[in-house]
PDB file of C-alpha atoms in Angstrom:
ATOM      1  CA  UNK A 272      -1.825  88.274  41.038  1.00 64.00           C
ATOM      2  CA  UNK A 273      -1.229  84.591  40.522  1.00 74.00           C
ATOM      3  CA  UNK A 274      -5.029  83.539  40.337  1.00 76.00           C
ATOM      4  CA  UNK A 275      -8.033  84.894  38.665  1.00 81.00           C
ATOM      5  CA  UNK A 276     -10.643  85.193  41.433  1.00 80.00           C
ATOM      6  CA  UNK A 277     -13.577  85.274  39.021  1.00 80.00           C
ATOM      7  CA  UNK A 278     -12.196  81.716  36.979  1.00 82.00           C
ATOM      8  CA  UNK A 279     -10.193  79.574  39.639  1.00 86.00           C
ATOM      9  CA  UNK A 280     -10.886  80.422  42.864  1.00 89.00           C
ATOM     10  CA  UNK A 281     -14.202  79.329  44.457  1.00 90.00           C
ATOM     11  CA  UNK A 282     -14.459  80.431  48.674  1.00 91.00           C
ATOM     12  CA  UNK A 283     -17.118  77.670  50.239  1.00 91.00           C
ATOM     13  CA  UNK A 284     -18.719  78.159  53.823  1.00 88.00           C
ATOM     14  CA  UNK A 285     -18.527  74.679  55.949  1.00 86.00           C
ATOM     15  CA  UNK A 286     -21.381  75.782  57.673  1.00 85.00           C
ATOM     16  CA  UNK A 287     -23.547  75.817  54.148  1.00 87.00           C
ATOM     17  CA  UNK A 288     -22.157  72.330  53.711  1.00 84.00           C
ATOM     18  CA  UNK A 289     -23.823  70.804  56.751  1.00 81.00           C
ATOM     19  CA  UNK A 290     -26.838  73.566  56.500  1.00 84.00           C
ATOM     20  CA  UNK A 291     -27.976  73.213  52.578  1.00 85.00           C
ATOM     21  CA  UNK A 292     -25.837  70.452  50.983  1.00 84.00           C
ATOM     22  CA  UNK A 293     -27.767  70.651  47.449  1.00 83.00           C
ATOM     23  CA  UNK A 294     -26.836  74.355  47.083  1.00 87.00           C
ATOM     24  CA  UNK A 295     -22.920  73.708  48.289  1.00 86.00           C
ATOM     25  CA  UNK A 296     -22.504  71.229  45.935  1.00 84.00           C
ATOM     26  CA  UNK A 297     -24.449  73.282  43.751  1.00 86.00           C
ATOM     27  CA  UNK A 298     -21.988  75.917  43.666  1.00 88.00           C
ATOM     28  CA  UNK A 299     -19.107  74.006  42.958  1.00 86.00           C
ATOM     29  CA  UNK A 300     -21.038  72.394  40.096  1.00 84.00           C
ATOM     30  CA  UNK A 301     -21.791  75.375  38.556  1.00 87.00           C
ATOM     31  CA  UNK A 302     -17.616  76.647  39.096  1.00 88.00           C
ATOM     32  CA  UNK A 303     -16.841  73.781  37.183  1.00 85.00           C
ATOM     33  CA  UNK A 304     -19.017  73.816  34.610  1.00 83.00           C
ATOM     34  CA  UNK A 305     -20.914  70.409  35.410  1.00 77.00           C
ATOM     35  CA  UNK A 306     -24.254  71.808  36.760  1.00 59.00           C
ATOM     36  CA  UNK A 307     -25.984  69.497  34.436  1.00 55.00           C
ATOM     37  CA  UNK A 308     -24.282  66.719  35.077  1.00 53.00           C
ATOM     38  CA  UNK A 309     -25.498  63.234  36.478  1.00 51.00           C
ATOM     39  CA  UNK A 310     -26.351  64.353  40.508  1.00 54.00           C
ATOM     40  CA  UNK A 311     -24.640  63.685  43.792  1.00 53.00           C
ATOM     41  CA  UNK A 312     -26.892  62.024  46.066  1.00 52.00           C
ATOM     42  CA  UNK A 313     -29.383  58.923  45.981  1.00 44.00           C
ATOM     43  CA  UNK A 314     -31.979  61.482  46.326  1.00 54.00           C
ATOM     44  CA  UNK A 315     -30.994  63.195  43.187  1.00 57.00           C
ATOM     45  CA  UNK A 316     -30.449  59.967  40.960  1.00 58.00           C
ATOM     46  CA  UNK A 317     -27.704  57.354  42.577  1.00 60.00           C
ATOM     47  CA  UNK A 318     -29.333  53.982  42.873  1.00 66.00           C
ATOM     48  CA  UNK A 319     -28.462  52.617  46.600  1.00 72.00           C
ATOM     49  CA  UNK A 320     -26.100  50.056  44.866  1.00 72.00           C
ATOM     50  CA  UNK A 321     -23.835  53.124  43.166  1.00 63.00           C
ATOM     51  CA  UNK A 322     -23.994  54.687  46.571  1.00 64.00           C
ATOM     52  CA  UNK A 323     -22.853  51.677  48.566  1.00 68.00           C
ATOM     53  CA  UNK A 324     -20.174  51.005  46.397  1.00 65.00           C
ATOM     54  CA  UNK A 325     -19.193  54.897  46.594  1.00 59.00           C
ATOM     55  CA  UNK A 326     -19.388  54.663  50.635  1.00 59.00           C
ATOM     56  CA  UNK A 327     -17.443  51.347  50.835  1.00 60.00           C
ATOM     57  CA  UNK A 328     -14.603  53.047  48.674  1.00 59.00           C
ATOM     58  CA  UNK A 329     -14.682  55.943  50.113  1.00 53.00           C
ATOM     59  CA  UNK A 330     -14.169  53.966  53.743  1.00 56.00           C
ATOM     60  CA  UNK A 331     -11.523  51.460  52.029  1.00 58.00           C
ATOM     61  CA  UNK A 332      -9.900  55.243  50.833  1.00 56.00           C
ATOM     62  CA  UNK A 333      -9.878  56.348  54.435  1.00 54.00           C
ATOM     63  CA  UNK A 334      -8.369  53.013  56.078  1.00 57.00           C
ATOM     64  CA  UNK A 335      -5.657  53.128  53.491  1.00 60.00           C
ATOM     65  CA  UNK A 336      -4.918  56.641  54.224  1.00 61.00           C
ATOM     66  CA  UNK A 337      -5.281  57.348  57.662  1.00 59.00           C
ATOM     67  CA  UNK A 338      -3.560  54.961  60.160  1.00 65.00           C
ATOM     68  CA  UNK A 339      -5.449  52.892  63.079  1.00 66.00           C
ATOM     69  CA  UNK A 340      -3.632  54.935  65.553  1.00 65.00           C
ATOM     70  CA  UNK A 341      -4.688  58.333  64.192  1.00 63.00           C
ATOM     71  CA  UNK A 342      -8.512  57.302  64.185  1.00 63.00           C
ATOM     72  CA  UNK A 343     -11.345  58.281  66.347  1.00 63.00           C
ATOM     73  CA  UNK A 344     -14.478  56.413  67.046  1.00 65.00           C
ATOM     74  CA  UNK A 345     -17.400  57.650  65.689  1.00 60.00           C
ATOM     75  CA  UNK A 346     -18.867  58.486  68.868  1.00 61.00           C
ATOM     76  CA  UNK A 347     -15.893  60.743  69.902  1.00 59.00           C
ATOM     77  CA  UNK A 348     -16.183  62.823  66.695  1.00 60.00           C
ATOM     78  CA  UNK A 349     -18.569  65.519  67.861  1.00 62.00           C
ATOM     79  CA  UNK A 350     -16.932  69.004  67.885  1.00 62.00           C
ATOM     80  CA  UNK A 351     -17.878  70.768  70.958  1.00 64.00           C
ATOM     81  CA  UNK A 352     -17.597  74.778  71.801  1.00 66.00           C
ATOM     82  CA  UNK A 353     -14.176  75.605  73.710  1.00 70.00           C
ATOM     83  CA  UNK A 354     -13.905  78.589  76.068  1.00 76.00           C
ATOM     84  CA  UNK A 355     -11.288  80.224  78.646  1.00 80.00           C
ATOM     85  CA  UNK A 356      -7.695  81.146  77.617  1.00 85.00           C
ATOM     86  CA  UNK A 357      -6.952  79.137  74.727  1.00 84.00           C
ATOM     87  CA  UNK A 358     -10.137  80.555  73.066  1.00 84.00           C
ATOM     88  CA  UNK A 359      -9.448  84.031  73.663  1.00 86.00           C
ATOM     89  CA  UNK A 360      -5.845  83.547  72.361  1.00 89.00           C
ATOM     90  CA  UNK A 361      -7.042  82.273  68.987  1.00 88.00           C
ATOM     91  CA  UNK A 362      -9.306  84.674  68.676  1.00 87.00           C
ATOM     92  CA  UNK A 363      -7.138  88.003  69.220  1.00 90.00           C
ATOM     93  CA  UNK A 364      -4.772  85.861  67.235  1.00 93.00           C
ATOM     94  CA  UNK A 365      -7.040  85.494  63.908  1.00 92.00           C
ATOM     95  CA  UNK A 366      -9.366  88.434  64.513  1.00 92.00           C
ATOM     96  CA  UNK A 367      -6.918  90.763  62.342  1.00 94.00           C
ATOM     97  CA  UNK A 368      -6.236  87.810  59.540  1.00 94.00           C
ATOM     98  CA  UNK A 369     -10.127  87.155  59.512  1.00 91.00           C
ATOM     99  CA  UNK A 370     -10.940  90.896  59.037  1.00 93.00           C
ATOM    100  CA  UNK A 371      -8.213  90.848  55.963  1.00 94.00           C
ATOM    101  CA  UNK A 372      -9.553  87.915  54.575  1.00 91.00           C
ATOM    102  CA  UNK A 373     -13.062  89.520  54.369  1.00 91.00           C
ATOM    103  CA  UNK A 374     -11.788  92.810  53.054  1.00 92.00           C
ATOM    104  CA  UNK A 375     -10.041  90.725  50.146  1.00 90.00           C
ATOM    105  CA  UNK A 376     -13.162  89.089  49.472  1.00 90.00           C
ATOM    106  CA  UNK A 377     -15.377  92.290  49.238  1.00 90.00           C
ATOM    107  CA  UNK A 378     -12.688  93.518  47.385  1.00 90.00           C
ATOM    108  CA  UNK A 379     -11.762  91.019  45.054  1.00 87.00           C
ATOM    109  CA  UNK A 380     -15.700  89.665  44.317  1.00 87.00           C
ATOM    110  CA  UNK A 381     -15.023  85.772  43.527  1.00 88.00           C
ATOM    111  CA  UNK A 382     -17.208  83.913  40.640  1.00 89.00           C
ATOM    112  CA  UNK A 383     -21.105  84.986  40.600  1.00 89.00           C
ATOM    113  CA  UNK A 384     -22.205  81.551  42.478  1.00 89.00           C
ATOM    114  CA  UNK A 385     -19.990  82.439  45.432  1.00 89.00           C
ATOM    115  CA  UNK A 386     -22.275  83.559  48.408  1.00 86.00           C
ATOM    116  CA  UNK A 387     -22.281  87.312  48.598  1.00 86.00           C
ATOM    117  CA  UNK A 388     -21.560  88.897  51.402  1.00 86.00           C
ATOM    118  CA  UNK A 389     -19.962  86.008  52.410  1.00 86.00           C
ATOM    119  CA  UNK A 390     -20.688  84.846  55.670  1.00 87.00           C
ATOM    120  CA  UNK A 391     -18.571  86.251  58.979  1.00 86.00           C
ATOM    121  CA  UNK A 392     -16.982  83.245  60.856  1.00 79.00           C
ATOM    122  CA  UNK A 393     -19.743  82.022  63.615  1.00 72.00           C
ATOM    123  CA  UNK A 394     -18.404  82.130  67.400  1.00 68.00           C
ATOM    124  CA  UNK A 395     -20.157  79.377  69.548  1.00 64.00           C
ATOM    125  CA  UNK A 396     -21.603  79.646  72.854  1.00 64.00           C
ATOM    126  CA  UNK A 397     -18.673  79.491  75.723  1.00 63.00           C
ATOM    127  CA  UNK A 398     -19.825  76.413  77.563  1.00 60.00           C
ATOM    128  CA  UNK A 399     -17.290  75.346  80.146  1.00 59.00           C
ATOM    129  CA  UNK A 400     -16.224  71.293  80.018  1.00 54.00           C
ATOM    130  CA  UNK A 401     -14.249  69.937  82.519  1.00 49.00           C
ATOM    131  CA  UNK A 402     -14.106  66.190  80.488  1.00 51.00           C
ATOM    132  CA  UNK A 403     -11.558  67.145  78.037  1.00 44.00           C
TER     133      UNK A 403
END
């Protein structure tokens, strides 16, 4: 073994990210030992100056980074379900690796804030798009 799974490796789900941001973050406070630490959000304790100033570097961060070309409107950002062939492929393709990777989890139990079981990769609802 190269890691410790218990000490330095922390497995997130995306999903809780966009779901329940305050526990996500939560989590990785916690793995790092900074749960008590000054908060995250303006909700939590960032005036709206600190978080401007956050959000405007974060931004400058992202132009410096990522080149015009490579950018996408904000309006064109919304991931949408895709169905047919291709999704069929990837799945067959990653249904044995995604199986693996939950064994090793159950397995291998990660640090006590991990979520436990963790949570089975989501399939979306196959609606058919003829705009891409």
């Amino acid at each position: 073994r190269v890691f410790d799974r218990k000490r330095q490796v922390l497995v997130l789900n995306y999903d809780e990210l966009k779901s329940d941001p305050d526990t996500f973050f939560g989590r990785i406070r916690t793995f790092l030992g900074l749960s008590s630490l000054q908060p995250l959000s303006s909700e939590e304790g960032f005036s709206e100056e600190q978080e401007e100033a956050i959000n405007n570097q974060s931004v400058d961060i992202a132009r410096e980074t990522v080149p015009e070309e490579n950018s996408v409107p904000c309006e064109q950002k919304q991931a949408r379900p895709f169905c047919g062939e291709t999704y069929e492929k990837l799945r067959k393709l990653y249904s044995k690796t995604n199986k693996q990777f939950y064994d090793l989890l159950e397995a291998n139990p990660g640090p006590e804030m991990e979520q436990r079981p963790f949570p089975r990769f989501s399939t979306t609802e196959c609606v058919e798009d003829d705009k891409r």
